[in-house]
Amino acid sequence: MNPLVLTMLLFSLGLGTTITFTGSHWLLIWMGLEINTMAIIPLMIQQQHPRAVEATTKYFLTQATASALLLFAGTTNAWITGQWNITEMMNPVSATLITIALALKIGLAPMHFWLPEVLQGLNLTTGLILSTWQKLAPFAILLQLNHLLNPHLLILFGTLSIIVGGWGGLNQTQLRKILAYSSIAHLGWMITILHYAPNLTTLNLILYIIMTTSMFLLFNMFNSTKIISIALLTTKSPLLTIITLTTLLSLGGLPPLTGFMPKWLILQELTKQSLTIPATIMALTTLLSLFFYLRLCYITTLTLSPNPITYMTMWRTKPIQSNLILISTASISLLLLPLTPCMLMLTS
């Protein structure tokens, strides 16, 4: 892709998210979301491959539906209350429609069906943008509206997402689909606690973006898209294999790694709010997600891919790209748990 075109598209991505972050008028927020969607579509279709075209078409239709529903909800609220301000969401029907529209935009269950298929048709770099940056603008709206949204609907969406995210990833052999179902499960944790402790949603979103970025960068560095391909990581770089193992365990939420922090705090807050049944369901269904993370860990570190006699040993050449971002995200993914009080203070 032409560097000038790429720069313009990345600038448009940042502009759309910034408009949504700073806007308080429904039309301005809708415009920011539309700029975001239109900017990523050329990045998705740049491969000129049938799978990329299919993924782009699915993404466009899904986002267009969500944007139309969002605009309809904002217009309905303005018609009833006479206010276009985002904080004047007094109509419960509009609040419910906005929750459904944003759930469709980010890929929450039961509106999640597009996300694994779209992510499977993209390269790892565009998939990273879709899984991280594209979640920021919808969550900015949800965080502003957290006290106006129906908590029962949020808990229903969140619990369903955790179940679907764990169950859907069990039988997958494609790494991008596994990361998509991992994304759905993590989004469920964020949505469940949104009404009661929005600061925990912010903390979970930040840590999710850091850990997911680390995984995408690792897979992109080794050009791995299938489970069988990561069995060869040990022969390429033993150190990066260890980083992959620990980052996967952190995504699964095992102590003493960073990923344990948000799950621990969210379960604690749900228990304080007397929501023990959703908390129990969430804790148990997380074991499903943990299973496929452990499966990846097992294949990465404890097995070797079956090789023919003519197999050639790979050279451990010096990497061309800089590993600074990967080192930073991997370090944060592993070592942040002792700083839990500090992180809570920064996000509150």
Short mmCIF file of C-alpha atoms in Angstrom, two decimals:
data_model
loop_
_atom_site.label_atom_id
_atom_site.label_comp_id
_atom_site.label_asym_id
_atom_site.label_seq_id
_atom_site.Cartn_x
_atom_site.Cartn_y
_atom_site.Cartn_z
CA MET A 1 0.00 0.00 0.00
CA ASN A 2 1.17 3.53 -0.81
CA PRO A 3 2.75 5.08 2.32
CA LEU A 4 0.78 8.30 1.84
CA VAL A 5 -2.52 6.39 1.63
CA LEU A 6 -1.55 4.30 4.67
CA THR A 7 -0.73 7.47 6.64
CA MET A 8 -4.07 9.02 5.73
CA LEU A 9 -5.97 5.89 6.76
CA LEU A 10 -4.16 5.63 10.10
CA PHE A 11 -4.74 9.35 10.68
CA SER A 12 -8.45 8.84 9.93
CA LEU A 13 -8.57 5.96 12.41
CA GLY A 14 -7.12 8.20 15.10
CA LEU A 15 -9.38 11.10 14.13
CA GLY A 16 -12.56 9.00 14.29
CA THR A 17 -11.69 7.65 17.74
CA THR A 18 -10.74 11.13 19.00
CA ILE A 19 -14.04 12.61 17.77
CA THR A 20 -15.98 9.89 19.58
CA PHE A 21 -13.89 10.39 22.74
CA THR A 22 -14.43 14.14 22.88
CA GLY A 23 -17.95 14.45 21.44
CA SER A 24 -21.09 14.90 23.53
CA HIS A 25 -23.56 15.29 20.63
CA TRP A 26 -25.05 12.10 19.22
CA LEU A 27 -24.49 13.09 15.59
CA LEU A 28 -20.82 13.91 16.29
CA ILE A 29 -20.32 10.56 18.04
CA TRP A 30 -22.00 8.73 15.17
CA MET A 31 -19.76 10.59 12.70
CA GLY A 32 -16.63 9.52 14.63
CA LEU A 33 -17.71 5.88 14.56
CA GLU A 34 -18.38 6.08 10.82
CA ILE A 35 -14.95 7.61 10.12
CA ASN A 36 -13.42 4.77 12.14
CA THR A 37 -15.28 2.14 10.12
CA MET A 38 -14.50 3.67 6.74
CA ALA A 39 -10.80 4.09 7.57
CA ILE A 40 -10.19 0.43 8.43
CA ILE A 41 -12.02 -1.04 5.41
CA PRO A 42 -9.18 -0.30 2.89
CA LEU A 43 -6.70 -1.82 5.38
CA MET A 44 -8.82 -4.98 5.56
CA ILE A 45 -9.18 -5.42 1.79
CA GLN A 46 -5.59 -4.59 0.79
CA GLN A 47 -4.70 -8.30 0.36
CA GLN A 48 -7.05 -8.66 -2.66
CA HIS A 49 -7.91 -12.18 -1.55
CA PRO A 50 -11.40 -13.74 -1.60
CA ARG A 51 -11.28 -14.34 2.16
CA ALA A 52 -10.28 -10.72 2.77
CA VAL A 53 -13.10 -9.47 0.50
CA GLU A 54 -15.60 -11.70 2.32
CA ALA A 55 -14.36 -10.53 5.74
CA THR A 56 -14.51 -6.88 4.68
CA THR A 57 -18.06 -7.26 3.34
CA LYS A 58 -19.23 -8.94 6.55
CA TYR A 59 -17.56 -6.26 8.66
CA PHE A 60 -19.06 -3.42 6.62
CA LEU A 61 -22.61 -4.82 6.76
CA THR A 62 -22.37 -5.49 10.51
CA GLN A 63 -20.97 -2.05 11.33
CA ALA A 64 -23.49 -0.33 9.05
CA THR A 65 -26.34 -2.11 10.85
CA ALA A 66 -24.94 -1.14 14.26
CA SER A 67 -24.44 2.49 13.17
CA ALA A 68 -27.99 2.71 11.80
CA LEU A 69 -29.37 1.31 15.07
CA LEU A 70 -27.23 3.74 17.08
CA LEU A 71 -28.42 6.70 15.02
CA PHE A 72 -32.04 5.54 15.34
CA ALA A 73 -31.68 5.28 19.13
CA GLY A 74 -30.12 8.76 19.38
CA THR A 75 -32.83 10.24 17.16
CA THR A 76 -35.58 8.54 19.17
CA ASN A 77 -34.15 9.89 22.41
CA ALA A 78 -33.90 13.41 20.92
CA TRP A 79 -37.50 13.18 19.69
CA ILE A 80 -38.79 12.20 23.15
CA THR A 81 -36.55 14.33 25.41
CA GLY A 82 -35.63 17.18 23.03
CA GLN A 83 -31.92 16.68 23.84
CA TRP A 84 -29.07 15.51 21.58
CA ASN A 85 -26.58 15.39 24.46
CA ILE A 86 -25.19 11.95 25.21
CA THR A 87 -25.71 12.34 28.96
CA GLU A 88 -29.45 13.05 28.52
CA MET A 89 -30.34 9.43 27.76
CA MET A 90 -33.56 9.36 29.82
CA ASN A 91 -35.57 7.09 27.54
CA PRO A 92 -35.15 3.38 28.53
CA VAL A 93 -35.98 2.13 25.02
CA SER A 94 -33.22 4.28 23.50
CA ALA A 95 -30.77 3.12 26.18
CA THR A 96 -31.55 -0.52 25.37
CA LEU A 97 -31.18 0.07 21.62
CA ILE A 98 -27.81 1.78 22.17
CA THR A 99 -26.61 -1.13 24.31
CA ILE A 100 -27.56 -3.60 21.55
CA ALA A 101 -25.97 -1.42 18.82
CA LEU A 102 -22.67 -1.10 20.69
CA ALA A 103 -22.70 -4.81 21.57
CA LEU A 104 -23.02 -5.53 17.84
CA LYS A 105 -20.17 -3.11 17.08
CA ILE A 106 -17.66 -4.70 19.47
CA GLY A 107 -18.81 -8.32 19.01
CA LEU A 108 -20.56 -9.24 22.25
CA ALA A 109 -22.62 -12.44 22.39
CA PRO A 110 -25.22 -13.10 21.06
CA MET A 111 -24.17 -10.58 18.34
CA HIS A 112 -20.70 -12.09 18.06
CA PHE A 113 -21.01 -14.28 14.96
CA TRP A 114 -19.22 -11.87 12.64
CA LEU A 115 -16.06 -11.41 14.71
CA PRO A 116 -14.30 -14.83 14.33
CA GLU A 117 -15.09 -14.99 10.61
CA VAL A 118 -13.91 -11.44 9.94
CA LEU A 119 -10.72 -11.85 11.97
CA GLN A 120 -9.94 -15.12 10.17
CA GLY A 121 -9.96 -13.33 6.79
CA LEU A 122 -7.47 -10.61 7.80
CA ASN A 123 -3.72 -10.53 8.19
CA LEU A 124 -2.34 -10.33 11.73
CA THR A 125 -1.54 -6.60 11.62
CA THR A 126 -5.05 -5.56 10.56
CA GLY A 127 -6.47 -8.11 13.00
CA LEU A 128 -4.51 -6.41 15.77
CA ILE A 129 -6.10 -3.05 14.90
CA LEU A 130 -9.57 -4.62 14.76
CA SER A 131 -9.13 -6.39 18.11
CA THR A 132 -7.69 -3.43 20.02
CA TRP A 133 -8.06 0.06 18.54
CA GLN A 134 -11.57 -0.49 17.16
CA LYS A 135 -12.85 -1.29 20.67
CA LEU A 136 -11.88 2.09 22.10
CA ALA A 137 -14.60 4.29 20.58
CA PRO A 138 -17.58 2.04 21.51
CA PHE A 139 -16.23 1.64 25.05
CA ALA A 140 -15.82 5.42 25.35
CA ILE A 141 -19.59 5.71 24.74
CA LEU A 142 -20.42 2.85 27.12
CA LEU A 143 -18.29 4.36 29.89
CA GLN A 144 -20.08 7.71 29.54
CA LEU A 145 -23.50 6.00 29.68
CA ASN A 146 -22.67 3.37 32.34
CA HIS A 147 -25.13 4.73 34.96
CA LEU A 148 -27.98 4.98 32.42
CA LEU A 149 -27.80 1.47 30.96
CA ASN A 150 -29.79 -1.54 32.14
CA PRO A 151 -27.49 -3.56 34.46
CA HIS A 152 -29.45 -6.80 33.95
CA LEU A 153 -29.01 -6.57 30.17
CA LEU A 154 -25.28 -5.88 30.60
CA ILE A 155 -24.86 -8.89 32.92
CA LEU A 156 -26.78 -11.09 30.45
CA PHE A 157 -24.60 -9.99 27.52
CA GLY A 158 -21.43 -10.32 29.60
CA THR A 159 -22.17 -13.79 30.94
CA LEU A 160 -23.21 -15.05 27.50
CA SER A 161 -20.01 -13.62 26.00
CA ILE A 162 -17.81 -15.38 28.57
CA ILE A 163 -19.60 -18.70 27.93
CA VAL A 164 -19.47 -18.33 24.13
CA GLY A 165 -15.86 -17.11 24.19
CA GLY A 166 -14.76 -20.13 26.20
CA TRP A 167 -16.91 -22.69 24.41
CA GLY A 168 -16.24 -21.44 20.89
CA GLY A 169 -12.47 -21.51 21.20
CA LEU A 170 -12.22 -25.12 22.38
CA ASN A 171 -12.15 -26.88 19.01
CA GLN A 172 -10.35 -24.23 16.93
CA THR A 173 -7.12 -24.84 15.05
CA GLN A 174 -6.72 -21.30 13.63
CA LEU A 175 -4.89 -18.85 15.89
CA ARG A 176 -6.89 -15.84 14.66
CA LYS A 177 -10.18 -17.52 15.55
CA ILE A 178 -8.83 -18.45 18.97
CA LEU A 179 -7.86 -14.81 19.55
CA ALA A 180 -11.34 -13.74 18.37
CA TYR A 181 -13.07 -15.98 20.91
CA SER A 182 -10.58 -14.81 23.54
CA SER A 183 -11.60 -11.24 22.68
CA ILE A 184 -15.31 -12.10 23.08
CA ALA A 185 -14.66 -13.63 26.53
CA HIS A 186 -12.62 -10.63 27.73
CA LEU A 187 -15.28 -8.20 26.46
CA GLY A 188 -17.82 -10.13 28.54
CA TRP A 189 -15.82 -9.45 31.71
CA MET A 190 -15.68 -5.73 30.89
CA ILE A 191 -19.40 -5.40 30.14
CA THR A 192 -20.54 -7.31 33.23
CA ILE A 193 -18.92 -4.88 35.66
CA LEU A 194 -19.57 -1.73 33.60
CA HIS A 195 -22.60 -0.50 35.57
CA TYR A 196 -21.16 -1.17 39.05
CA ALA A 197 -17.48 -0.24 38.67
CA PRO A 198 -16.60 1.51 35.38
CA ASN A 199 -13.03 1.99 36.58
CA LEU A 200 -12.58 -1.81 36.53
CA THR A 201 -13.90 -1.86 32.96
CA THR A 202 -11.27 0.73 32.01
CA LEU A 203 -8.53 -1.25 33.77
CA ASN A 204 -9.60 -4.50 32.11
CA LEU A 205 -9.74 -2.83 28.68
CA ILE A 206 -6.21 -1.43 29.04
CA LEU A 207 -4.77 -4.77 30.15
CA TYR A 208 -6.69 -6.67 27.46
CA ILE A 209 -5.27 -4.37 24.75
CA ILE A 210 -1.72 -4.79 26.08
CA MET A 211 -1.91 -8.60 26.32
CA THR A 212 -3.65 -9.00 22.95
CA THR A 213 -1.10 -6.71 21.30
CA SER A 214 1.68 -8.86 22.72
CA MET A 215 0.11 -12.06 21.32
CA PHE A 216 -0.53 -10.61 17.86
CA LEU A 217 3.03 -9.26 17.66
CA LEU A 218 4.45 -12.65 18.66
CA PHE A 219 2.39 -14.52 16.07
CA ASN A 220 3.18 -11.89 13.43
CA MET A 221 6.90 -12.15 14.14
CA PHE A 222 6.81 -15.92 13.48
CA ASN A 223 4.17 -15.60 10.74
CA SER A 224 2.02 -18.16 12.57
CA THR A 225 -1.67 -18.51 11.74
CA LYS A 226 -2.32 -22.16 12.70
CA ILE A 227 -1.76 -24.10 15.91
CA ILE A 228 0.60 -26.54 14.22
CA SER A 229 2.91 -23.71 13.15
CA ILE A 230 3.62 -22.57 16.71
CA ALA A 231 5.11 -25.97 17.54
CA LEU A 232 8.23 -24.81 15.69
CA LEU A 233 8.76 -21.69 17.82
CA THR A 234 11.31 -23.42 20.06
CA THR A 235 13.64 -23.96 17.12
CA LYS A 236 13.40 -20.30 16.13
CA SER A 237 13.73 -18.53 19.47
CA PRO A 238 13.60 -20.27 22.88
CA LEU A 239 13.27 -16.93 24.71
CA LEU A 240 10.27 -15.80 22.67
CA THR A 241 8.74 -19.23 23.23
CA ILE A 242 8.87 -18.63 26.99
CA ILE A 243 7.34 -15.16 26.51
CA THR A 244 4.55 -16.70 24.42
CA LEU A 245 3.88 -19.30 27.13
CA THR A 246 3.67 -16.77 29.96
CA THR A 247 1.58 -14.30 27.95
CA LEU A 248 -0.93 -17.04 27.12
CA LEU A 249 -1.16 -17.94 30.81
CA SER A 250 -1.66 -14.26 31.62
CA LEU A 251 -4.52 -14.07 29.09
CA GLY A 252 -6.03 -17.07 30.85
CA GLY A 253 -5.95 -15.18 34.14
CA LEU A 254 -3.52 -17.31 36.15
CA PRO A 255 -1.78 -15.75 39.17
CA PRO A 256 0.78 -14.26 39.70
CA LEU A 257 0.54 -12.80 36.18
CA THR A 258 -1.12 -9.52 35.17
CA GLY A 259 -4.23 -11.16 33.67
CA PHE A 260 -5.30 -12.38 37.11
CA MET A 261 -5.75 -8.80 38.36
CA PRO A 262 -8.95 -7.72 36.51
CA LYS A 263 -10.70 -11.07 37.02
CA TRP A 264 -9.95 -11.04 40.73
CA LEU A 265 -11.16 -7.45 41.17
CA ILE A 266 -14.31 -7.98 39.07
CA LEU A 267 -15.32 -11.12 40.99
CA GLN A 268 -14.69 -9.27 44.24
CA GLU A 269 -16.90 -6.35 43.17
CA LEU A 270 -19.71 -8.64 41.95
CA THR A 271 -19.66 -10.44 45.30
CA LYS A 272 -19.94 -7.09 47.10
CA GLN A 273 -22.99 -6.27 44.93
CA SER A 274 -24.60 -9.61 46.01
CA LEU A 275 -24.31 -10.97 42.45
CA THR A 276 -22.84 -14.30 43.54
CA ILE A 277 -24.61 -16.40 40.87
CA PRO A 278 -23.20 -14.43 37.87
CA ALA A 279 -19.80 -14.34 39.59
CA THR A 280 -19.84 -18.13 40.06
CA ILE A 281 -20.88 -18.73 36.43
CA MET A 282 -18.14 -16.40 35.19
CA ALA A 283 -15.46 -18.04 37.35
CA LEU A 284 -16.44 -21.54 36.21
CA THR A 285 -16.74 -20.72 32.49
CA THR A 286 -13.31 -19.08 32.57
CA LEU A 287 -11.98 -22.64 32.89
CA LEU A 288 -13.13 -23.22 29.31
CA SER A 289 -10.97 -20.33 28.08
CA LEU A 290 -8.11 -21.52 30.26
CA PHE A 291 -8.28 -24.94 28.59
CA PHE A 292 -7.53 -23.67 25.10
CA TYR A 293 -4.84 -21.32 26.42
CA LEU A 294 -3.19 -24.32 28.12
CA ARG A 295 -3.60 -26.26 24.87
CA LEU A 296 -1.64 -23.57 23.05
CA CYS A 297 0.98 -23.56 25.82
CA TYR A 298 1.34 -27.33 25.53
CA ILE A 299 1.80 -27.22 21.76
CA THR A 300 4.20 -24.27 21.98
CA THR A 301 6.58 -25.57 24.61
CA LEU A 302 6.09 -29.31 25.18
CA THR A 303 5.67 -30.75 21.69
CA LEU A 304 7.61 -30.76 18.45
CA SER A 305 5.95 -30.71 15.06
CA PRO A 306 6.35 -34.01 13.11
CA ASN A 307 9.10 -33.33 10.61
CA PRO A 308 10.10 -35.26 7.45
CA ILE A 309 13.68 -36.40 6.94
CA THR A 310 14.29 -33.57 4.48
CA TYR A 311 13.38 -30.93 7.07
CA MET A 312 15.92 -28.11 7.22
CA THR A 313 16.86 -26.47 10.51
CA MET A 314 15.89 -22.82 10.57
CA TRP A 315 18.55 -20.20 11.02
CA ARG A 316 18.22 -17.95 14.06
CA THR A 317 18.77 -14.77 12.13
CA LYS A 318 18.76 -11.33 13.65
CA PRO A 319 15.21 -9.93 13.47
CA ILE A 320 14.69 -7.05 11.07
CA GLN A 321 11.95 -5.24 13.00
CA SER A 322 12.43 -3.63 16.38
CA ASN A 323 11.17 -5.63 19.35
CA LEU A 324 10.73 -2.66 21.70
CA ILE A 325 6.91 -2.68 21.56
CA LEU A 326 6.80 -6.45 22.04
CA ILE A 327 9.20 -6.33 24.99
CA SER A 328 7.16 -3.53 26.62
CA THR A 329 3.77 -5.20 26.18
CA ALA A 330 5.08 -8.63 27.23
CA SER A 331 6.67 -7.17 30.37
CA ILE A 332 3.43 -5.42 31.34
CA SER A 333 1.47 -8.63 30.61
CA LEU A 334 3.57 -10.53 33.13
CA LEU A 335 4.67 -8.23 35.92
CA LEU A 336 1.86 -5.81 36.79
CA LEU A 337 0.00 -7.77 39.51
CA PRO A 338 2.00 -6.34 42.47
CA LEU A 339 1.02 -2.84 41.29
CA THR A 340 -2.74 -3.51 41.64
CA PRO A 341 -3.40 -0.67 44.18
CA CYS A 342 -1.54 1.79 41.97
CA MET A 343 -3.52 0.72 38.86
CA LEU A 344 -6.81 1.06 40.76
CA MET A 345 -5.84 4.56 41.86
CA LEU A 346 -4.93 5.58 38.29
CA THR A 347 -8.20 4.32 36.78
CA SER A 348 -10.58 5.54 39.50
#
